Coordinates of C-alpha atoms in Angstrom, one line a residue:
X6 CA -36.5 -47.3 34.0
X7 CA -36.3 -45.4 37.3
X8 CA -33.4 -46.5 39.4
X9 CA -33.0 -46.6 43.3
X10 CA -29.7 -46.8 45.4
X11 CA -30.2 -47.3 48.7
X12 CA -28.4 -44.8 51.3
X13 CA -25.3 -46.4 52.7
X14 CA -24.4 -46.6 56.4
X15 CA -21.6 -44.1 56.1
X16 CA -23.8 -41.4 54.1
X17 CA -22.9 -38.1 55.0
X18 CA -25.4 -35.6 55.5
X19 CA -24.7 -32.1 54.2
X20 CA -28.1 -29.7 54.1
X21 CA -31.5 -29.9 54.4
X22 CA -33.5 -27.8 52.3
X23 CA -37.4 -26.7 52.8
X24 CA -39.3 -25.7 50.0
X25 CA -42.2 -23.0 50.4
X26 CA -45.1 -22.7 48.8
X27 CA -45.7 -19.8 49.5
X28 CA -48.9 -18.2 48.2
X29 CA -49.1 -20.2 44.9
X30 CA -49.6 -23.4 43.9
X31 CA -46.5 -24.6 42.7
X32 CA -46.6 -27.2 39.4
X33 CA -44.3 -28.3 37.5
X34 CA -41.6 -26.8 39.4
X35 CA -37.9 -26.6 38.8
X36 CA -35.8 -26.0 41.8
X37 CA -32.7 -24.4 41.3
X38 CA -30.0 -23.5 43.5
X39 CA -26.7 -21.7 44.0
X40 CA -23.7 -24.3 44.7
X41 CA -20.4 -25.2 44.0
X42 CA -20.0 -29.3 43.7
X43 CA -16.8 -30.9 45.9
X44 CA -14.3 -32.8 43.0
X45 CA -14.9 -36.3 43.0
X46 CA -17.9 -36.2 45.3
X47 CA -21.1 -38.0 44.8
X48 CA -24.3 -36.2 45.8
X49 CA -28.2 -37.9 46.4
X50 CA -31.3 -36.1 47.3
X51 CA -34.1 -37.5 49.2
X52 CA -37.9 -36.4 49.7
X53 CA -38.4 -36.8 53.5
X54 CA -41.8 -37.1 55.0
X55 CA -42.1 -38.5 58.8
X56 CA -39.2 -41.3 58.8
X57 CA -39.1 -41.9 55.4
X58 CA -36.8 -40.9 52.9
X59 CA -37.5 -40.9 48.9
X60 CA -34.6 -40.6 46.4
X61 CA -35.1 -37.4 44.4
X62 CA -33.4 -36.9 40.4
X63 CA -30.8 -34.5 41.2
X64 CA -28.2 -33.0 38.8
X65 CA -24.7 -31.2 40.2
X66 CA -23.5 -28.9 37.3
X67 CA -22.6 -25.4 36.0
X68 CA -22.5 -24.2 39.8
X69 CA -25.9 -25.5 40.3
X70 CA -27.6 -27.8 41.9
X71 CA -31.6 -28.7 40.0
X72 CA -34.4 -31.3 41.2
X73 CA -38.0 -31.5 40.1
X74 CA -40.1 -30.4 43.0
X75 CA -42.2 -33.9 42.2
X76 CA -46.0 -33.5 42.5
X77 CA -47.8 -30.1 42.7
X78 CA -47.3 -28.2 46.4
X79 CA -50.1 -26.3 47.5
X80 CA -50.1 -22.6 48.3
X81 CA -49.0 -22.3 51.8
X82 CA -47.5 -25.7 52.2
X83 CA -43.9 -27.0 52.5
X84 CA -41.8 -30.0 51.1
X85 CA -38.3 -31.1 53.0
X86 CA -35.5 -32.4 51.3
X87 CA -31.9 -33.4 52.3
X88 CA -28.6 -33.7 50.9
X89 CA -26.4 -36.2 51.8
X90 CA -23.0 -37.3 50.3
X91 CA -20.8 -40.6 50.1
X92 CA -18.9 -42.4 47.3
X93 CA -21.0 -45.1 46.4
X94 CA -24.2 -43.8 45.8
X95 CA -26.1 -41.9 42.6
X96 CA -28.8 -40.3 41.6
X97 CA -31.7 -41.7 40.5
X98 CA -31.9 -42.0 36.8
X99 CA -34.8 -42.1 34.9
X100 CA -33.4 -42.9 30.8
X101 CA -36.8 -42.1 29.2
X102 CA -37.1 -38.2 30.9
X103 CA -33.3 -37.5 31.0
X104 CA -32.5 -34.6 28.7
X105 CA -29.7 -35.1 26.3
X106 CA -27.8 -32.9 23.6
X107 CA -26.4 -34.7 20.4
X108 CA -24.0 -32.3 18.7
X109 CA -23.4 -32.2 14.6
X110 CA -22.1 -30.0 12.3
X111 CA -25.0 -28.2 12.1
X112 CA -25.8 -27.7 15.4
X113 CA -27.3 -29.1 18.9
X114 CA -30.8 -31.5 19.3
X115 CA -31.5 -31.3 22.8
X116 CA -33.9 -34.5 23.5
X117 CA -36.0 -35.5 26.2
X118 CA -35.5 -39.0 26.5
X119 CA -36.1 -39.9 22.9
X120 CA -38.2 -36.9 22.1
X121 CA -36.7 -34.0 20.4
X122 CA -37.5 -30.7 22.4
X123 CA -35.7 -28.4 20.0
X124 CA -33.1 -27.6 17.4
X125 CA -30.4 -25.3 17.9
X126 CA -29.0 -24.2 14.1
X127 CA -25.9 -22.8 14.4
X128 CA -24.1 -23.8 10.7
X129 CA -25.1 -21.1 8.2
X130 CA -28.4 -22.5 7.0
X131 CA -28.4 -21.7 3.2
X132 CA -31.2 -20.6 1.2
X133 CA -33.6 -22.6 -1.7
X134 CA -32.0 -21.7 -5.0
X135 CA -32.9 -18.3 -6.6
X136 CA -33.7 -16.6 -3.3
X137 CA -30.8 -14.4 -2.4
X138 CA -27.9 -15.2 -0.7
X139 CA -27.9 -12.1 2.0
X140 CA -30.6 -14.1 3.5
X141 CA -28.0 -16.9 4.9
X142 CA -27.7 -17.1 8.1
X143 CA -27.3 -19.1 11.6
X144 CA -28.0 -18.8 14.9
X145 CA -31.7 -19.9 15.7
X146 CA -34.0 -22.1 16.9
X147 CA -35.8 -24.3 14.6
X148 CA -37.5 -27.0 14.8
X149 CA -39.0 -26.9 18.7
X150 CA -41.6 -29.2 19.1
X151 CA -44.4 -29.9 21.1
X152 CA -44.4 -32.4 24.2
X153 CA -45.7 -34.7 21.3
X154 CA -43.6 -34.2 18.6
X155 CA -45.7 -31.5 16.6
X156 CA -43.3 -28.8 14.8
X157 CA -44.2 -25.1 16.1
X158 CA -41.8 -23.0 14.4
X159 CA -40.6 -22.1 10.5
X160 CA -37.9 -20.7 8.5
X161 CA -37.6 -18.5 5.6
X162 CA -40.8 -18.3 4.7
X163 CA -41.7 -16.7 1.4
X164 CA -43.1 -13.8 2.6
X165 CA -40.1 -13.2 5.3
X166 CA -37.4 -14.9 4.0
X167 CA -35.1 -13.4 7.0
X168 CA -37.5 -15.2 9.8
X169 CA -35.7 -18.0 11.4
X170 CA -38.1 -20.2 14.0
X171 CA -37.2 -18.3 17.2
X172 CA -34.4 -15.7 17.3
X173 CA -33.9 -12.3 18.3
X174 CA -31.9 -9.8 16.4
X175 CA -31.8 -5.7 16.7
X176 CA -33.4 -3.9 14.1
X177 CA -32.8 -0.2 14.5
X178 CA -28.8 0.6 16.2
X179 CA -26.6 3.4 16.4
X180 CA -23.2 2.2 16.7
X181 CA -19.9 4.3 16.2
X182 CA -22.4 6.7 14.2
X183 CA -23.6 4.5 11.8
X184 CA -27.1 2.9 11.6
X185 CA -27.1 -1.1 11.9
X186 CA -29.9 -3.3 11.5
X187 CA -29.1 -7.0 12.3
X188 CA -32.5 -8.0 11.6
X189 CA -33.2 -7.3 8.0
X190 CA -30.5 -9.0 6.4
X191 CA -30.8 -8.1 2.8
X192 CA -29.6 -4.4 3.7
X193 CA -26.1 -5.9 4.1
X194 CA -26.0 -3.9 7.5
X195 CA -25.3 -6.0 10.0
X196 CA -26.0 -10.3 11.0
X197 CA -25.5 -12.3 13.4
X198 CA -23.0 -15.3 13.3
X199 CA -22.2 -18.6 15.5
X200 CA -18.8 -17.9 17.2
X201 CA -17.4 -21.5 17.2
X202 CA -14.1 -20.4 19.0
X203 CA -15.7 -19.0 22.1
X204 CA -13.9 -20.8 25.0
X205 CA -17.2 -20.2 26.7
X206 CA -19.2 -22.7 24.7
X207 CA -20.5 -25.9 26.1
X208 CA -23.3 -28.0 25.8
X209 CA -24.5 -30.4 29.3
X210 CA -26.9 -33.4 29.5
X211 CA -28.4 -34.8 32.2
X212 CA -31.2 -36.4 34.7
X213 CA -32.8 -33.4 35.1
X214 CA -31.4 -30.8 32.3
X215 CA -29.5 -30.4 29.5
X216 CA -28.7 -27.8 27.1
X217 CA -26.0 -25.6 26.2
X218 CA -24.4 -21.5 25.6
X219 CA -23.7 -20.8 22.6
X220 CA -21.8 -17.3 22.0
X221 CA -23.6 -15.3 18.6
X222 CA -22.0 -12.0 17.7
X223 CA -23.8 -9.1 16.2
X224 CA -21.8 -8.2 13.4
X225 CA -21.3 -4.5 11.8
X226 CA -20.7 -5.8 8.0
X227 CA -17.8 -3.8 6.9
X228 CA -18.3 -1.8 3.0
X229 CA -14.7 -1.9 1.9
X230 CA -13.4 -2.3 5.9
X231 CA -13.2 -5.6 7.9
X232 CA -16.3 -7.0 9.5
X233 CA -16.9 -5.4 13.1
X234 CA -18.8 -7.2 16.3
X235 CA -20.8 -4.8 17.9
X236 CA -22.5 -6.9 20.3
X237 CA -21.1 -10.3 22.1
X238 CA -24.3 -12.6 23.3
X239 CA -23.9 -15.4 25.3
X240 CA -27.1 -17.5 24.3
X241 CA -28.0 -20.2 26.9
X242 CA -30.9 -23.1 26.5
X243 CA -31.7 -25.3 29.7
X244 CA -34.4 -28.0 29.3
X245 CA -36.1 -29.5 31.8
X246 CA -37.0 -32.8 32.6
X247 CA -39.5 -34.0 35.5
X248 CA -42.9 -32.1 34.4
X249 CA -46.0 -33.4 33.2
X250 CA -48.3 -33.1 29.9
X251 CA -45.4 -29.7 29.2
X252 CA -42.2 -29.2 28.5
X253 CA -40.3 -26.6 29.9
X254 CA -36.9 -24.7 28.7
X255 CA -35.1 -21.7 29.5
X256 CA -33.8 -19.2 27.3
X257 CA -31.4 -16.6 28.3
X258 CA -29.5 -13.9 26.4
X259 CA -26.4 -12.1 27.8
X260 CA -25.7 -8.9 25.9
X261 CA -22.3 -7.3 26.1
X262 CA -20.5 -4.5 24.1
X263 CA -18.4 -6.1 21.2
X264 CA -15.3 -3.4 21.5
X265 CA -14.5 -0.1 23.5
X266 CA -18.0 1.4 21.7
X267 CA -21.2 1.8 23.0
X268 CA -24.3 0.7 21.2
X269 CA -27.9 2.0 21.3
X270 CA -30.6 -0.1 20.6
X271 CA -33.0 2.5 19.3
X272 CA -36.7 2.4 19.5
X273 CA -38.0 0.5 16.7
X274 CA -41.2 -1.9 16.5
X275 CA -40.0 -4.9 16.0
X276 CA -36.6 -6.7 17.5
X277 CA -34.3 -8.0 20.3
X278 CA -36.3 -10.2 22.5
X279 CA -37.8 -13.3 22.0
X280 CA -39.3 -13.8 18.4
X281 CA -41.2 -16.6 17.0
X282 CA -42.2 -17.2 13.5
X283 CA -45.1 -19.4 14.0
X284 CA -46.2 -22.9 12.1
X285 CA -46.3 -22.6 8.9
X286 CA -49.4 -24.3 8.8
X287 CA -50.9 -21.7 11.4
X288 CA -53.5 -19.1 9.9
X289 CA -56.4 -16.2 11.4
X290 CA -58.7 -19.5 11.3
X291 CA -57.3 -22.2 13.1
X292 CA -54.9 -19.9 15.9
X293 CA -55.1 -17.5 18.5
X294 CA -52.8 -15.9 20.2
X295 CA -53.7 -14.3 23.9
X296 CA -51.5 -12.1 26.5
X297 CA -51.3 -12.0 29.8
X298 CA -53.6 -8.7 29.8
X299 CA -56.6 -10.2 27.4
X300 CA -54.9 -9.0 24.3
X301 CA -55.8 -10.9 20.8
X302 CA -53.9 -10.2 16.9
X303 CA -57.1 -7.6 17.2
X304 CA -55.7 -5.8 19.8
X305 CA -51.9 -7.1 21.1
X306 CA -49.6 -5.2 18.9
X307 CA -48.1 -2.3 20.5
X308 CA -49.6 -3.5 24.3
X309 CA -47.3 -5.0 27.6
X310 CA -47.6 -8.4 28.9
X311 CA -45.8 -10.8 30.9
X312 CA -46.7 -13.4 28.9
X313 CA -48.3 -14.3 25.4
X314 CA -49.3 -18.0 24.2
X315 CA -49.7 -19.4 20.5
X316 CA -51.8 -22.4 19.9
X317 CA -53.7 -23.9 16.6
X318 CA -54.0 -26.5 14.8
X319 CA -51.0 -28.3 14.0
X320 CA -50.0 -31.5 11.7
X321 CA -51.5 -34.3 13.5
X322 CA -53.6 -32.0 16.6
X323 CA -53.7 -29.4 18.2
X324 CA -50.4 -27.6 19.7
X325 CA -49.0 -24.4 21.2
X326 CA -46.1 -22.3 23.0
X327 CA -46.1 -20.0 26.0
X328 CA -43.3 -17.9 26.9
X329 CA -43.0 -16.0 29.9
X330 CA -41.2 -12.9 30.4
X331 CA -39.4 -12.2 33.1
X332 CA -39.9 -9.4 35.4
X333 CA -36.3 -8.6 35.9
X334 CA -36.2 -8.1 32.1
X335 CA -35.8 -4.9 30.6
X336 CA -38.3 -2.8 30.1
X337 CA -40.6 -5.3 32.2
X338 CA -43.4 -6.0 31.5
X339 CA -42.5 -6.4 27.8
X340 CA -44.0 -4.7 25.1
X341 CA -45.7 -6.9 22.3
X342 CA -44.9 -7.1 18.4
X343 CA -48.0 -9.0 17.1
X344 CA -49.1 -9.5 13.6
X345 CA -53.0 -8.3 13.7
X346 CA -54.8 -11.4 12.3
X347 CA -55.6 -9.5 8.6
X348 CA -51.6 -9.1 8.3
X349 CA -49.5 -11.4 6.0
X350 CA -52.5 -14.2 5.5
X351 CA -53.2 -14.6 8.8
X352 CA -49.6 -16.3 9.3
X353 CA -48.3 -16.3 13.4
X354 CA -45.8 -13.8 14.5
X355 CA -45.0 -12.9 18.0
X356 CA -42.5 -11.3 19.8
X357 CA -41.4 -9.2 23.1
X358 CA -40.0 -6.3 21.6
X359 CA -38.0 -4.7 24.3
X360 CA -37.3 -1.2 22.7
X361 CA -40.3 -1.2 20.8
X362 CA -41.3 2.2 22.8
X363 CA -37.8 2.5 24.4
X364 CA -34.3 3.0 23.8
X365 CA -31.5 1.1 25.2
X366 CA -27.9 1.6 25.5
X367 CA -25.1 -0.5 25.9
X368 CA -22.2 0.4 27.4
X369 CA -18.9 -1.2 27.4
X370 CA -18.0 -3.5 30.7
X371 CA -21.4 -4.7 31.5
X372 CA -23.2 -7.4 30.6
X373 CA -27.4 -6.8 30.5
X374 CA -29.7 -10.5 30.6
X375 CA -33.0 -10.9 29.2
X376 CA -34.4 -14.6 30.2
X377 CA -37.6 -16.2 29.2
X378 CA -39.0 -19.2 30.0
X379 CA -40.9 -21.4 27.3
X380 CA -44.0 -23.9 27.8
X381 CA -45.1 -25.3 25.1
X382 CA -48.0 -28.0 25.2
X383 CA -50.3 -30.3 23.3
X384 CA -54.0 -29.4 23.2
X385 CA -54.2 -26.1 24.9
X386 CA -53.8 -24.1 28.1
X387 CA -55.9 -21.4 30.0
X388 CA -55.3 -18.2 30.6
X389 CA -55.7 -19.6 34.2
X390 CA -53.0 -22.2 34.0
X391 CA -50.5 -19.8 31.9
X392 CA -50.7 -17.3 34.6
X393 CA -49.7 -19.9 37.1
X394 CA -46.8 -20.5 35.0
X395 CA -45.7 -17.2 35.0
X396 CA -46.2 -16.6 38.8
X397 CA -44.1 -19.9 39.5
X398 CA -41.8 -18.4 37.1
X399 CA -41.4 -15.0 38.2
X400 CA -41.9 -15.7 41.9
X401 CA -40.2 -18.8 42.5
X402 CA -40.8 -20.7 45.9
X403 CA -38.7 -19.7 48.8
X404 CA -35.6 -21.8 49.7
X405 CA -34.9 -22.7 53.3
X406 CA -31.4 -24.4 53.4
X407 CA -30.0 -25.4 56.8
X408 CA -26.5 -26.6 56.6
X409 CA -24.8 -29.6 58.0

């Protein structure tokens, strides 16, 4: 049920913010801004067009301030909002689109309304009896879900035991003159673990998002020495509420130097990005997968892109996943690890491989980000409508904010 509250007499009016198209079409939007909350204050947006004013979902957290843009804008055009401020007031709530995290032992369900979007596993998931141990891990996403409920991920499969939904370890590393590879777990090389300590941890729910950082370390396994972290990552998950027929989420991964060592995250073919080991019901007959530049299994491996999409045939219809690469990212645009459609059965994998035809290092006192932005969908979507996404994505609307 969407709620109203009426603006008070003593409302104070703190910014108004104009919204520009700019030359795309903007749907689906998510508008995000910079801005530190006062304590105690309450805040309400409103949609103004002539003399009238329309309450707007807005959520005040993490140093930001998010509202759906509301229908689609066309290219060119403009939408006003403004900010006000008083005591009484809220925000409109809407109970069946607001995003909320339940937290368990095992890890973090981030629903929208009472849809689950995505699971976040961070307890060690164990292994089915006689496969080995080495292959025990946590930190990944698995299930996440189509608007509708279909599953569009898998774990452990037998042919790749170490594939965990979506996740994104380092295969080939040079640290302190070793070789590590987080990825392939049954070398005993290196893995990546759930810090549950971290002070930086949190999870958020709300009108418009929810979600929640979880810290992973990248862990050097010791042979007859203590365990060393190589690599601190902050991982952060926003999902979005306020879009229609998709569901949008954010994922973003903060790299930093685990001690007073570099690392070098050597060019290798597959790891790092954003991985995804597809349905496990997905084969070469009943899924595609397309890139941003035209590229199929035939042809994809090895190729950039800004984006790629997944979709088949899942249980109970048709289903998929775009993710979108941002241009900020390195190596930008992205090159693609894609399993050719004769490889493995035809089974789905896909990922942006960011050293897969570079090398990266990692120096101590900086942090380096790669963000992605996921879409996934019932049915299908066009190469069209997934560039659109990207361009929304990558060029976000100009923000005119006039303060009060």
């Amino acid at each position: 049920m969407l709620i109203f509250f009426a603006m008070t007499a003593n409302a104070q009016l703190l910014a108004r913010y104009t919204v520009k198209a700019g030359k795309y079409t903007r749907h689906n939007t998510i508008i995000s801004i910079t801005a530190e909350a006062e304590k105690g204050a309450v805040y309400q947006l409103y949609q103004v067009e002539g003399k009238t004013k329309t309450p707007v979902a807005l959520q005040v957290s993490n140093g930001r301030f998010v509202w759906p843009l509301g229908s689609d804008l066309p290219a060119g055009q403009r939408r006003v909002f403004e900010l006000f401020k008083n005591g009484k007031d809220a925000a409109p709530v809407n109970a069946d689109d607001a995003v909320t995290v339940d937290n368990s032992a095992d890890g973090f369900t981030v629903k929208r309304g009472r849809k689950p979007v995505l699971f976040y596993q961070a307890a060690v998931k164990d292994v089915l009896p006689g496969v080995d141990t080495a292959f025990r891990r946590g930190g990944f996403i698995h299930p996440a879900y189509t608007p509708g409920g279909k599953v569009l991920t898998n774990i452990q499969p037998k042919d790749h035991y170490h594939h965990y939904g979506i996740w994104n370890p380092w295969t080939d590393t040079e640290f302190e003159g070793q070789t590590v590879d987080f990825w392939n777990l049954k070398k005993l090389s290196g893995t990546v673990r759930v810090n549950f300590e971290s002070n930086r941890n949190y999870s958020v729910s709300g009108p418009v998002w929810g979600g929640f950082l979880q810290v992973q370390d990248h862990v050097v396994l010791g042979k007859g020495v203590p365990d060393k972290t190589a690599i601190n990552e902050d991982l952060e998950v926003s999902v979005y509420s306020g879009t229609q027929d998709v569901q949008i989420w954010d994922y973003k991964s903060t790299l930093s130097c685990g001690t007073a060592s570099p690392i070098v995250l050597k060019e290798y073919r597959y790891g790092g990005g954003f991985a995804i080991r597809g349905a496990e019901e997905w084969n070469n007959e009943n899924s595609a997968v397309l890139t941003s530049e035209g590229k199929t299994r035939k042809d994809g491996d090895m190729t950039h892109a800004r984006w790629f999409k997944v979709a088949g045939e899942l249980k109970g219809g048709k289903g998929g996943i775009l993710v979108l690469s941002s241009p900020e990212n390195f190596n930008a645009p992205q090159p693609l690890r894609i399993w050719p459609e004769k490889d493995q059965q035809g089974q789905v994998f896909a990922e942006f491989s960011p050293t897969k035809d570079k090398s990266w290092k990692l120096e101590p006192g900086n942090q380096y980000h790669q963000q992605y932005r996921v879409i996934t969908f019932d049915g299908d979507l066009t190469a069209e409508q997934a560039e659109a996404y990207w361009s929304d994505y990558a060029h976000p609307p100009e923000i005119k904010i006039e303060k009060r």
